[in-house]
Coordinates of C-alpha atoms and ligand atoms in Angstrom, one line a residue:
M1 CA -0.7 4.7 -67.9
G2 CA 0.4 8.0 -66.5
I3 CA -1.3 10.9 -64.9
Q4 CA -1.0 13.8 -67.3
K5 CA -0.5 17.2 -65.8
K6 CA -2.7 20.2 -66.6
H7 CA -1.3 22.7 -69.0
P8 CA 1.2 25.0 -67.3
A9 CA -1.0 27.9 -68.1
S10 CA -3.4 26.8 -65.5
W11 CA -0.7 26.4 -62.8
K12 CA -0.6 28.9 -60.0
T13 CA 3.1 29.2 -60.7
V14 CA 5.1 28.2 -63.7
P15 CA 7.1 25.1 -62.9
N16 CA 10.9 25.5 -63.0
L17 CA 11.2 22.4 -65.2
L18 CA 8.9 22.4 -68.1
N19 CA 10.9 20.6 -70.8
Y20 CA 12.8 17.7 -69.3
A21 CA 14.9 16.9 -72.4
D22 CA 16.0 20.6 -72.8
V23 CA 16.9 21.1 -69.2
V24 CA 18.9 17.8 -69.1
A25 CA 20.7 18.6 -72.4
N26 CA 21.7 22.1 -71.3
F27 CA 22.5 21.3 -67.7
S28 CA 25.8 21.9 -66.1
W29 CA 26.8 21.9 -62.4
N30 CA 28.8 25.1 -63.1
T31 CA 25.5 26.9 -63.9
I32 CA 24.1 25.7 -60.6
R33 CA 27.2 26.8 -58.8
N34 CA 26.8 30.3 -60.3
E35 CA 23.3 30.5 -58.9
L36 CA 24.9 30.2 -55.4
Q37 CA 27.1 32.9 -54.0
G38 CA 30.2 31.3 -52.5
L39 CA 32.0 32.8 -49.5
P40 CA 33.4 36.3 -50.0
E41 CA 36.9 36.7 -51.5
G42 CA 36.8 33.3 -53.0
R43 CA 37.0 31.5 -49.6
G44 CA 35.0 28.5 -50.9
I45 CA 31.5 27.2 -50.5
N46 CA 29.8 26.8 -47.1
I47 CA 26.3 25.3 -46.8
A48 CA 25.3 27.7 -44.0
H49 CA 26.5 30.8 -45.9
E50 CA 24.4 29.8 -48.9
A51 CA 21.4 28.7 -46.8
V52 CA 21.3 31.7 -44.4
D53 CA 23.8 34.5 -44.5
R54 CA 23.4 35.0 -48.3
H55 CA 19.7 35.8 -47.7
A56 CA 20.2 37.6 -44.4
G57 CA 22.4 40.0 -46.3
G58 CA 19.8 40.8 -48.9
P59 CA 16.1 41.5 -49.4
L60 CA 15.1 38.3 -47.6
R61 CA 16.6 39.5 -44.4
D62 CA 13.2 39.7 -42.6
H63 CA 11.5 36.8 -44.4
V64 CA 10.5 33.9 -42.2
A65 CA 13.0 31.2 -42.7
L66 CA 11.8 28.8 -40.0
Q67 CA 8.2 28.5 -38.8
W68 CA 8.4 26.2 -35.7
L69 CA 5.3 24.5 -34.3
G70 CA 5.8 23.0 -30.8
S71 CA 4.0 19.9 -29.6
D72 CA 2.3 21.9 -26.9
G73 CA 0.9 24.5 -29.2
A74 CA 3.8 27.0 -28.8
E75 CA 5.0 28.7 -32.0
R76 CA 8.2 30.5 -33.0
A77 CA 9.1 32.2 -36.2
F78 CA 12.8 32.9 -37.2
T79 CA 13.7 35.2 -40.0
Y80 CA 16.8 34.7 -42.1
D81 CA 18.5 37.4 -40.0
D82 CA 17.5 35.7 -36.8
L83 CA 19.0 32.4 -38.1
K84 CA 22.2 34.1 -39.1
R85 CA 22.8 35.7 -35.7
L86 CA 21.8 32.6 -33.7
S87 CA 23.9 30.3 -35.8
N88 CA 26.8 32.7 -35.5
R89 CA 26.5 32.5 -31.7
F90 CA 26.4 28.7 -31.9
A91 CA 29.5 28.7 -34.2
N92 CA 31.3 31.0 -31.7
I93 CA 30.5 28.6 -28.9
L94 CA 32.0 25.7 -30.8
K95 CA 35.1 27.7 -31.6
E96 CA 35.6 28.8 -28.0
L97 CA 35.3 25.2 -26.9
G98 CA 38.1 24.4 -29.2
L99 CA 36.1 22.6 -31.9
G100 CA 37.1 23.1 -35.5
K101 CA 37.2 21.6 -38.9
A102 CA 36.2 17.9 -39.1
D103 CA 35.3 17.6 -35.4
T104 CA 32.0 15.8 -35.1
V105 CA 29.1 17.5 -33.3
C106 CA 26.1 15.2 -32.6
A107 CA 22.6 16.4 -31.8
L108 CA 20.0 14.4 -29.9
A109 CA 17.3 16.9 -29.4
G110 CA 14.0 16.3 -31.2
R111 CA 12.8 18.8 -33.7
I112 CA 13.4 21.9 -31.6
P113 CA 14.7 25.2 -32.9
E114 CA 18.1 24.7 -31.2
L115 CA 18.7 21.7 -33.4
Y116 CA 18.3 23.7 -36.6
I117 CA 20.4 26.6 -35.2
A118 CA 23.1 24.1 -34.2
A119 CA 23.2 22.4 -37.6
L120 CA 23.8 25.8 -39.2
G121 CA 26.4 26.8 -36.6
V122 CA 28.2 23.5 -37.1
F123 CA 28.4 24.1 -40.9
K124 CA 29.7 27.6 -40.3
N125 CA 32.4 26.3 -38.0
T126 CA 33.3 23.6 -40.7
S127 CA 32.8 21.0 -38.0
V128 CA 30.7 17.9 -38.9
F129 CA 27.0 17.7 -38.1
C130 CA 25.7 14.3 -37.0
P131 CA 22.0 14.3 -36.1
L132 CA 20.6 11.4 -34.0
F133 CA 17.0 10.4 -34.0
S134 CA 15.7 11.3 -30.5
A135 CA 13.6 8.1 -30.2
F136 CA 16.8 6.0 -30.1
G137 CA 17.6 4.2 -26.9
P138 CA 21.0 4.3 -25.2
E139 CA 22.6 1.5 -27.3
P140 CA 22.1 3.0 -30.8
I141 CA 23.1 6.4 -29.4
F142 CA 26.3 4.9 -27.9
Q143 CA 27.1 3.2 -31.3
R144 CA 26.7 6.5 -33.2
L145 CA 28.5 8.7 -30.7
S146 CA 31.4 6.2 -30.4
R147 CA 31.7 5.3 -34.1
G148 CA 31.2 8.9 -35.1
D149 CA 34.1 10.1 -32.7
A150 CA 31.7 12.7 -31.4
K151 CA 33.5 15.6 -29.6
L152 CA 30.4 17.5 -28.5
L153 CA 26.7 16.5 -28.0
L154 CA 23.8 18.9 -28.0
T155 CA 20.9 17.5 -26.1
T156 CA 18.2 18.2 -23.5
E157 CA 18.5 17.5 -19.8
R158 CA 15.9 14.7 -20.0
Y159 CA 17.6 12.9 -22.8
Y160 CA 21.0 13.4 -21.1
R161 CA 19.7 11.8 -17.9
Q162 CA 17.7 9.0 -19.6
K163 CA 20.0 8.0 -22.4
V164 CA 23.5 9.5 -22.3
S165 CA 24.8 10.0 -18.7
Q166 CA 25.5 6.3 -18.3
L167 CA 27.5 6.2 -21.5
M168 CA 29.9 9.0 -20.7
G169 CA 32.6 6.8 -19.1
D170 CA 32.9 4.9 -22.4
L171 CA 33.1 7.9 -24.7
P172 CA 36.6 9.4 -24.0
L173 CA 36.4 11.7 -27.0
L174 CA 33.1 13.3 -26.0
K175 CA 34.4 16.3 -24.1
H176 CA 31.4 18.5 -24.0
V177 CA 27.6 18.2 -23.6
L178 CA 25.5 21.3 -24.3
L179 CA 22.1 21.2 -22.6
V180 CA 19.5 23.2 -24.5
D181 CA 17.2 23.6 -21.5
A182 CA 19.6 24.0 -18.5
P183 CA 19.5 27.6 -17.2
D184 CA 22.9 27.1 -15.6
H185 CA 26.0 25.0 -16.2
L186 CA 25.8 21.7 -14.4
G187 CA 29.5 20.9 -14.5
D188 CA 32.7 21.7 -16.3
D189 CA 31.7 19.8 -19.3
L190 CA 27.9 19.8 -18.9
L191 CA 27.1 23.2 -20.1
S192 CA 24.0 25.4 -20.4
L193 CA 23.3 26.3 -24.0
P194 CA 21.2 29.4 -23.1
R195 CA 24.0 30.8 -20.9
L196 CA 26.6 30.2 -23.6
M197 CA 24.4 31.6 -26.3
A198 CA 23.7 34.8 -24.3
A199 CA 27.4 35.3 -23.7
S200 CA 28.7 34.7 -27.2
S201 CA 28.9 37.2 -30.1
D202 CA 26.4 37.2 -32.9
T203 CA 29.0 37.9 -35.5
Y204 CA 31.2 35.2 -36.9
L205 CA 33.5 35.0 -39.8
I206 CA 33.1 31.7 -41.6
P207 CA 36.6 30.2 -42.2
P208 CA 37.6 29.2 -45.7
T209 CA 35.5 26.1 -46.6
G210 CA 36.6 23.7 -49.3
A211 CA 34.0 22.1 -51.5
E212 CA 35.3 18.8 -50.3
D213 CA 35.3 19.6 -46.6
I214 CA 33.1 17.2 -44.7
A215 CA 29.9 18.8 -43.5
A216 CA 27.7 16.0 -42.3
L217 CA 27.7 12.4 -41.0
H218 CA 24.4 10.6 -41.6
F219 CA 23.7 7.1 -40.5
T220 CA 21.6 5.0 -42.9
S221 CA 18.2 3.7 -41.7
G222 CA 19.4 0.2 -40.8
T223 CA 16.7 -1.5 -43.0
T224 CA 19.0 -4.2 -44.3
G225 CA 21.6 -4.4 -41.5
I226 CA 23.8 -2.4 -39.2
P227 CA 23.5 1.3 -40.1
K228 CA 26.4 2.7 -42.0
G229 CA 27.8 6.2 -41.5
A230 CA 27.8 8.2 -44.8
L231 CA 30.1 11.3 -45.0
H232 CA 28.9 14.3 -47.0
V233 CA 30.7 17.5 -48.1
H234 CA 29.8 21.2 -48.3
S235 CA 29.5 21.2 -52.1
A236 CA 26.5 18.8 -51.6
A237 CA 24.6 22.2 -51.4
L238 CA 24.7 22.2 -55.2
T239 CA 22.5 19.1 -55.3
H240 CA 20.2 20.4 -52.6
Y241 CA 19.7 23.6 -54.5
M242 CA 19.3 21.9 -57.9
T243 CA 16.7 19.4 -56.6
G244 CA 14.9 22.1 -54.7
K245 CA 14.6 23.9 -58.0
Y246 CA 13.6 21.1 -60.3
V247 CA 11.9 18.5 -58.0
M248 CA 10.4 20.6 -55.2
D249 CA 9.9 23.4 -57.6
F250 CA 10.5 26.0 -55.0
H251 CA 9.3 29.5 -55.8
P252 CA 9.8 32.6 -53.5
E253 CA 6.4 32.6 -52.0
D254 CA 6.4 28.9 -51.1
V255 CA 5.8 27.4 -47.7
F256 CA 7.5 24.1 -47.5
W257 CA 7.0 21.2 -45.0
C258 CA 9.3 18.2 -44.9
T259 CA 7.9 15.8 -42.3
A260 CA 11.2 13.8 -41.9
D261 CA 13.2 14.1 -38.7
P262 CA 16.8 15.4 -39.2
G263 CA 17.9 12.2 -37.7
W264 CA 17.4 10.8 -41.2
V265 CA 19.1 12.3 -44.2
T266 CA 15.9 13.6 -45.7
G267 CA 15.2 15.7 -42.6
T268 CA 18.6 17.4 -43.0
S269 CA 19.0 17.7 -46.8
Y270 CA 15.3 18.8 -47.3
G271 CA 14.1 19.5 -43.8
I272 CA 16.9 22.1 -43.3
I273 CA 19.2 22.8 -46.2
S274 CA 17.3 22.8 -49.5
P275 CA 14.4 25.1 -48.6
L276 CA 16.7 27.6 -46.9
L277 CA 19.0 27.6 -50.0
H278 CA 15.9 28.8 -51.8
G279 CA 15.1 31.5 -49.3
I280 CA 11.6 30.2 -48.6
T281 CA 9.7 29.5 -45.4
N282 CA 10.4 26.1 -43.9
V283 CA 7.8 24.6 -41.5
V284 CA 9.0 22.4 -38.7
D285 CA 6.6 20.4 -36.5
E286 CA 8.0 19.1 -33.3
A287 CA 5.2 16.6 -32.8
D288 CA 5.0 13.0 -34.0
F289 CA 2.7 11.8 -36.7
D290 CA -1.0 12.6 -36.1
A291 CA -3.2 12.6 -39.2
V292 CA -5.6 15.2 -38.0
R293 CA -2.8 17.5 -36.7
W294 CA -1.0 17.1 -40.0
C295 CA -4.1 18.1 -42.0
R296 CA -4.5 21.1 -39.7
I297 CA -0.9 22.2 -40.3
L298 CA -1.2 21.8 -44.1
A299 CA -4.3 23.9 -44.1
S300 CA -3.6 26.6 -41.4
R301 CA 0.1 27.1 -42.4
K302 CA -0.9 27.3 -46.1
V303 CA 1.8 24.7 -47.0
S304 CA 2.3 24.8 -50.7
V305 CA 4.9 22.1 -51.1
W306 CA 4.9 19.0 -48.9
Y307 CA 7.5 16.3 -48.7
T308 CA 6.5 13.1 -46.8
A309 CA 6.9 9.4 -46.9
P310 CA 4.9 6.3 -47.8
T311 CA 4.6 5.2 -44.2
A312 CA 2.7 8.4 -43.4
I313 CA 0.6 8.2 -46.6
R314 CA -0.4 4.6 -45.7
R315 CA -1.5 5.7 -42.3
F316 CA -3.6 8.4 -43.9
M317 CA -5.1 5.9 -46.3
R318 CA -6.1 3.7 -43.4
M319 CA -8.4 6.4 -42.1
G320 CA -10.2 6.9 -45.4
L321 CA -10.9 10.0 -47.5
E322 CA -13.6 11.9 -45.6
P323 CA -11.5 13.2 -42.6
V324 CA -8.9 14.7 -45.1
R325 CA -11.6 16.3 -47.2
E326 CA -12.7 18.4 -44.3
Y327 CA -9.6 20.7 -44.7
D328 CA -9.0 23.5 -47.1
L329 CA -5.9 22.4 -48.9
S330 CA -6.3 24.8 -51.7
Q331 CA -2.8 26.3 -51.1
L332 CA -1.1 22.9 -51.6
R333 CA 0.5 22.7 -55.0
L334 CA 2.8 19.6 -54.8
I335 CA 3.1 16.5 -52.7
H336 CA 6.3 14.5 -52.8
S337 CA 7.3 11.2 -51.2
V338 CA 10.5 9.3 -50.5
G339 CA 12.0 6.5 -48.5
E340 CA 10.2 3.4 -49.6
P341 CA 8.4 2.4 -52.8
L342 CA 5.2 4.3 -53.2
N343 CA 2.4 2.0 -54.3
P344 CA 0.3 3.2 -57.3
E345 CA -2.7 3.0 -54.9
A346 CA -1.1 5.7 -52.8
V347 CA -0.5 8.0 -55.7
L348 CA -4.1 7.7 -56.6
W349 CA -5.2 8.2 -53.0
G350 CA -3.5 11.6 -53.1
L351 CA -5.7 12.6 -56.1
K352 CA -8.9 11.4 -54.4
A353 CA -8.2 12.8 -50.9
M354 CA -6.2 15.9 -51.6
G355 CA -6.9 16.6 -55.2
L356 CA -3.2 16.1 -56.1
P357 CA -1.2 13.1 -57.1
I358 CA 1.8 12.1 -55.0
H359 CA 5.2 12.5 -56.7
D360 CA 7.5 9.7 -55.8
N361 CA 11.3 10.2 -55.8
W362 CA 14.2 8.0 -55.1
W363 CA 17.5 8.5 -53.3
Q364 CA 19.6 7.1 -50.5
T365 CA 21.6 8.4 -47.5
E366 CA 24.6 7.7 -49.7
T367 CA 23.4 9.9 -52.6
G368 CA 22.8 12.9 -50.3
G369 CA 20.0 14.2 -52.4
I370 CA 17.2 13.3 -54.8
M371 CA 18.5 11.3 -57.9
I372 CA 15.3 10.1 -59.6
A373 CA 12.0 11.9 -59.5
N374 CA 8.5 12.4 -60.9
F375 CA 8.8 16.1 -61.9
P376 CA 6.0 18.5 -61.1
A377 CA 5.1 19.5 -64.7
I378 CA 5.6 16.1 -66.3
E379 CA 3.4 13.1 -66.5
I380 CA 3.5 10.9 -63.4
R381 CA 3.6 7.1 -63.8
P382 CA 2.1 5.7 -60.6
G383 CA 4.4 3.1 -59.2
S384 CA 7.4 4.6 -61.0
M385 CA 10.2 6.5 -59.2
G386 CA 10.4 8.8 -62.2
R387 CA 13.4 9.9 -64.3
P388 CA 16.9 10.9 -63.4
L389 CA 17.6 14.5 -62.4
P390 CA 19.6 16.7 -64.7
G391 CA 23.3 16.1 -64.2
I392 CA 22.6 12.5 -62.9
E393 CA 23.3 9.6 -65.1
A394 CA 21.4 6.4 -64.1
A395 CA 21.6 3.0 -65.6
I396 CA 20.4 -0.6 -65.0
V397 CA 23.4 -2.8 -64.8
K398 CA 24.4 -6.4 -64.2
R399 CA 27.5 -7.5 -62.3
S400 CA 29.4 -9.4 -64.9
G401 CA 32.4 -10.5 -62.9
K402 CA 34.4 -9.7 -59.8
D403 CA 35.5 -6.3 -61.1
S404 CA 33.1 -5.4 -63.9
V405 CA 29.5 -4.5 -64.7
T406 CA 27.5 -4.6 -68.0
V407 CA 25.0 -1.9 -68.7
I408 CA 21.7 -3.4 -69.7
E409 CA 20.6 -1.3 -72.7
A410 CA 17.3 -3.1 -73.3
D411 CA 14.2 -1.5 -71.7
G412 CA 12.1 -3.4 -69.2
V413 CA 14.9 -5.7 -68.0
Q414 CA 15.5 -6.0 -64.3
G415 CA 19.0 -5.2 -63.0
E416 CA 20.8 -3.2 -60.4
L417 CA 20.3 0.5 -60.3
A418 CA 23.6 2.3 -60.8
L419 CA 24.7 6.0 -60.9
R420 CA 27.7 7.6 -62.6
P421 CA 29.8 8.9 -59.7
G422 CA 30.6 12.6 -59.6
W423 CA 27.5 14.4 -58.5
P424 CA 28.2 16.9 -55.7
S425 CA 26.2 15.3 -52.9
M426 CA 27.6 11.8 -53.4
F427 CA 28.9 10.4 -50.1
R428 CA 32.7 10.6 -49.8
G429 CA 33.1 7.6 -47.6
Y430 CA 31.6 5.2 -45.1
L431 CA 32.9 6.2 -41.7
H432 CA 35.9 4.0 -40.7
D433 CA 35.1 1.5 -43.5
A434 CA 37.1 2.3 -46.6
A435 CA 36.8 -1.2 -47.9
R436 CA 33.0 -1.2 -47.9
Y437 CA 33.0 2.2 -49.7
R438 CA 35.3 0.9 -52.4
K439 CA 33.0 -2.1 -52.9
C440 CA 30.2 0.2 -53.9
F441 CA 32.0 1.3 -57.0
L442 CA 32.5 -1.0 -59.9
G443 CA 33.4 -0.5 -63.6
G444 CA 32.9 3.3 -63.4
W445 CA 29.5 3.1 -61.6
Y446 CA 28.2 3.5 -58.1
L447 CA 26.0 0.4 -57.4
T448 CA 23.0 1.3 -55.2
G449 CA 22.0 -2.2 -54.0
D450 CA 18.5 -1.6 -55.3
L451 CA 17.0 -3.5 -58.3
A452 CA 15.0 -1.6 -60.9
K453 CA 13.8 -1.5 -64.5
R454 CA 13.7 1.3 -67.0
D455 CA 10.9 1.7 -69.5
A456 CA 11.1 3.0 -73.0
D457 CA 10.5 6.6 -71.9
G458 CA 13.3 6.6 -69.4
Y459 CA 11.1 6.1 -66.3
F460 CA 12.7 3.9 -63.6
W461 CA 10.6 1.4 -61.7
F462 CA 11.7 0.1 -58.3
V463 CA 11.7 -3.7 -58.0
G464 CA 13.2 -4.3 -54.6
R465 CA 16.4 -4.2 -52.6
A466 CA 18.8 -6.7 -54.0
D467 CA 18.7 -8.5 -50.5
D468 CA 14.9 -8.8 -50.7
I469 CA 14.5 -10.3 -54.1
I470 CA 12.6 -13.6 -54.2
K471 CA 13.7 -16.4 -56.5
T472 CA 10.7 -18.6 -57.2
S473 CA 10.3 -21.3 -59.8
G474 CA 13.1 -19.6 -61.9
H475 CA 11.5 -16.1 -61.7
M476 CA 12.9 -13.2 -59.9
V477 CA 10.1 -11.5 -58.0
G478 CA 10.4 -8.1 -56.4
P479 CA 8.3 -7.7 -53.2
F480 CA 7.1 -4.3 -54.3
E481 CA 5.1 -5.6 -57.2
V482 CA 3.3 -8.1 -55.0
E483 CA 2.7 -5.7 -52.2
S484 CA 1.3 -3.1 -54.6
V485 CA -1.3 -5.5 -55.9
L486 CA -2.3 -6.5 -52.4
M487 CA -2.6 -2.8 -51.4
A488 CA -5.1 -2.4 -54.2
H489 CA -7.5 -4.7 -52.4
P490 CA -10.0 -2.6 -50.3
A491 CA -9.3 -4.6 -47.1
V492 CA -5.5 -4.2 -47.1
A493 CA -3.7 -1.4 -45.2
E494 CA -0.2 -2.6 -45.6
A495 CA 1.7 -5.6 -46.9
G496 CA 5.2 -7.0 -46.6
V497 CA 6.3 -9.8 -48.9
I498 CA 9.2 -12.2 -48.4
G499 CA 10.7 -15.4 -50.0
K500 CA 10.3 -18.5 -47.8
P501 CA 12.7 -21.3 -48.7
D502 CA 10.8 -24.1 -50.5
P503 CA 12.4 -27.4 -51.6
L504 CA 10.4 -27.5 -54.9
I505 CA 10.4 -24.0 -56.1
G506 CA 13.4 -22.4 -54.5
E507 CA 11.5 -19.8 -52.6
M508 CA 7.8 -19.4 -52.0
V509 CA 6.2 -15.9 -52.1
K510 CA 4.7 -15.2 -48.7
A511 CA 2.8 -12.1 -47.7
F512 CA 2.2 -10.5 -44.3
V513 CA -0.9 -8.3 -44.4
A514 CA -2.3 -5.7 -42.0
L515 CA -6.0 -5.0 -42.5
K516 CA -7.8 -1.7 -42.6
P517 CA -10.1 -0.9 -39.7
G518 CA -13.5 -2.7 -40.1
F519 CA -11.9 -5.9 -41.6
T520 CA -11.1 -9.0 -39.6
P521 CA -8.8 -11.8 -40.5
S522 CA -10.4 -15.0 -41.7
D523 CA -9.7 -17.9 -44.0
A524 CA -12.2 -16.6 -46.4
L525 CA -10.4 -13.3 -46.7
R526 CA -7.1 -15.0 -47.0
L527 CA -8.4 -17.1 -50.0
E528 CA -10.0 -14.0 -51.5
L529 CA -6.6 -12.1 -51.3
I530 CA -4.7 -15.0 -52.8
G531 CA -7.3 -15.2 -55.6
F532 CA -7.2 -11.4 -56.1
A533 CA -3.4 -11.4 -56.4
R534 CA -3.4 -14.5 -58.7
K535 CA -5.7 -12.7 -61.1
K536 CA -3.4 -9.7 -61.4
L537 CA 0.0 -11.4 -61.0
G538 CA -0.4 -14.9 -62.2
S539 CA 0.0 -17.9 -60.0
A540 CA 3.8 -18.0 -60.2
V541 CA 4.2 -14.6 -58.7
A542 CA 1.1 -14.3 -56.4
P543 CA 1.7 -15.2 -52.7
K544 CA 1.0 -18.8 -51.8
E545 CA 0.8 -18.0 -48.1
I546 CA -0.7 -15.0 -46.4
D547 CA -0.4 -14.2 -42.7
F548 CA -2.5 -11.5 -41.1
T549 CA -0.7 -9.3 -38.6
P550 CA -1.9 -6.1 -36.8
D551 CA 1.2 -4.2 -37.8
L552 CA 4.3 -4.9 -39.9
P553 CA 7.7 -4.4 -38.2
K554 CA 9.2 -1.1 -39.2
N555 CA 12.4 0.7 -38.4
K556 CA 12.3 4.1 -36.8
A557 CA 12.4 5.7 -40.2
G558 CA 9.1 4.0 -40.8
K559 CA 10.3 1.5 -43.4
I560 CA 9.0 -2.1 -43.5
M561 CA 11.7 -4.5 -42.4
R562 CA 11.4 -7.5 -44.6
R563 CA 14.6 -9.0 -43.3
L564 CA 12.9 -9.2 -39.9
L565 CA 9.7 -10.7 -41.3
K566 CA 11.9 -13.3 -42.9
A567 CA 14.1 -14.0 -39.9
R568 CA 11.0 -14.4 -37.7
E569 CA 9.3 -16.7 -40.2
L570 CA 12.3 -18.9 -40.4
G571 CA 13.2 -18.8 -36.7
L572 CA 16.6 -17.2 -37.5
P573 CA 18.5 -14.6 -35.5
E574 CA 16.9 -11.2 -35.8
G575 CA 20.1 -9.4 -36.4
D576 CA 20.7 -5.7 -35.6
L577 CA 17.5 -4.3 -34.0
S578 CA 18.8 -1.0 -32.9
T579 CA 16.6 0.9 -35.3
L580 CA 13.4 -1.2 -34.8
E581 CA 10.3 0.9 -34.1
E582 CA 8.5 -0.3 -31.0
S583 CA 5.0 -1.5 -32.1
E584 CA 2.2 1.0 -31.7
Ligands
LIG601 P1 20.3 0.5 -44.7 O1 21.1 1.0 -45.9 O2 20.9 0.8 -43.4 O3 19.8 -0.9 -44.9 P2 18.2 2.1 -45.9 O4 18.8 1.7 -47.2 O5 16.7 2.0 -45.7 O6 19.0 1.4 -44.7 P3 18.2 4.9 -46.5 O7 19.5 5.4 -47.1 O8 17.5 5.8 -45.6 O9 18.6 3.6 -45.7 O10 17.2 4.5 -47.6 C1 17.5 4.4 -49.0 C2 16.8 3.2 -49.5 O11 15.4 3.4 -49.4 C3 17.0 3.0 -51.0 O12 18.2 2.3 -51.3 C4 15.7 2.2 -51.4 O13 15.9 0.9 -51.1 C5 14.7 2.8 -50.5 N1 14.0 3.9 -51.2 C6 14.1 5.2 -51.0 N2 13.2 5.9 -51.8 C7 12.6 5.0 -52.5 C8 11.6 5.1 -53.5 N3 11.1 6.2 -53.9 N4 11.1 3.9 -54.0 C9 11.7 2.7 -53.6 N5 12.6 2.6 -52.7 C10 13.0 3.7 -52.1
LIG602 MG1 20.7 1.4 -47.8

């Protein structure tokens, strides 16, 4: 059963996508390209020109582009013109330091204004922007700086001393470090950003930029193994613009807030690029998750479109409805979620707590932008990722040999989610790993590594990552289905489900459950949960074992790490833990 949307006539704004079939049938990437401007004199397409300079040169010049909220209560607002000038200065610094096309610039700085200015300056200089999550320790930072061939690092004095200085001897390519908060240069290569910014010009001519020039290097979240470096190009802006239009439903008066850190692809594609491409106001909060602070930001900043993640929604759900209902969220029009499967319970929680359902959408670091979504004006099916974007062909396939795949035409059959290559934000390679990149493409499809089903109306339903699928008594069980049922029980805050080898049935479904405040683990509750799951799922699919745990292991992107639950259960090596979140 789906959640029907109100008639568009009652909407505060008319959604950009009203008739899915029409938009899909008439879609062309050329039309999208024509909605962007391109560099003057046919010099190509550059993300920063489209996101900033295009608006700074027109009626949006003095519109607030970036509304920054500091952890300590400080605030700064940057207009499109401010961003143009500041990113010009940054681009000039890069140029003067000898950096150019394809040189990697890493940023380890938290969500501070300089990070956003740097990203845009790097795009302008046709260098490669590689954001690093600031909570990483020295080892994951070293891995990324070294594998990414970083030539310059933007960071703060504190991060430099705590996490980077000891690595410098092993990073021969890293020639310059720019310190955002050092009033003076600290050495020949340890430079003060404020000094350089003050001395550099605020005009800059963006060099010719090819659609295929590399713009960004994003490392994956490391949920299933060692993070991979995905390379993205300038023409990815077409996807960011198109999805901003049809999924985020951006309108000129919108205030948008994407809660992801730019250290993850969502925080760059949607936390920087997409809203600016649409010339709207983009809110950035420096602080970490805090449910009360977040409600306050939504209300006081009059956020109209909000993009967040299941891990945050689950934390809201833990605290109940009442605290959220205290806030005036009447300006909020749309809530979107990405990163992990969104349990139906979470979609409905949105309705109860905030008066809006949560729109799930699906994509990966590799896809660069949203590929499958629940669109604003169209029925939501709770638990479904939605339907493919215009210009995106998705299918459920089966690997049918070493070199071929078969498309599963029948509805409701589980298989691997595949996309037809060719959309603009598709990754163009895994850094230094051409063989792995090639292996992602088979029989004319890009294979995502996720398992899913499609229903008769073309909605896609996530089943699980191929690596997480449980084979039990001849059934293939996706952890998401089992976790969603457990989440529907009033005592359950979070659940992670794995397959535990079993001599009789292949694998046994085992669940790890974190309880909501006010509930305590007991054998009686364990039996109740098993019975609850059996009633809904049947005994073959319901968990046979449940362990209570105060928290589930998550990576720094907030995703449940099932591979770690499994390794710990079986006493196996824990594998790469560089992105593991320290427990709260
Ligand atoms: P790694 O590839 O390093 O193991 P990762 O796959 O978690 O990490 P990302 O690219 O950040 O790295 O995440 C993409 C994956 O997240 C998808 O392949 C999918 O498994 C999951 N995902 C994202 N959005 C959704 C969603 N809406 N529903 C279900 N799963 C999702
Ligand atoms: Mg992945």
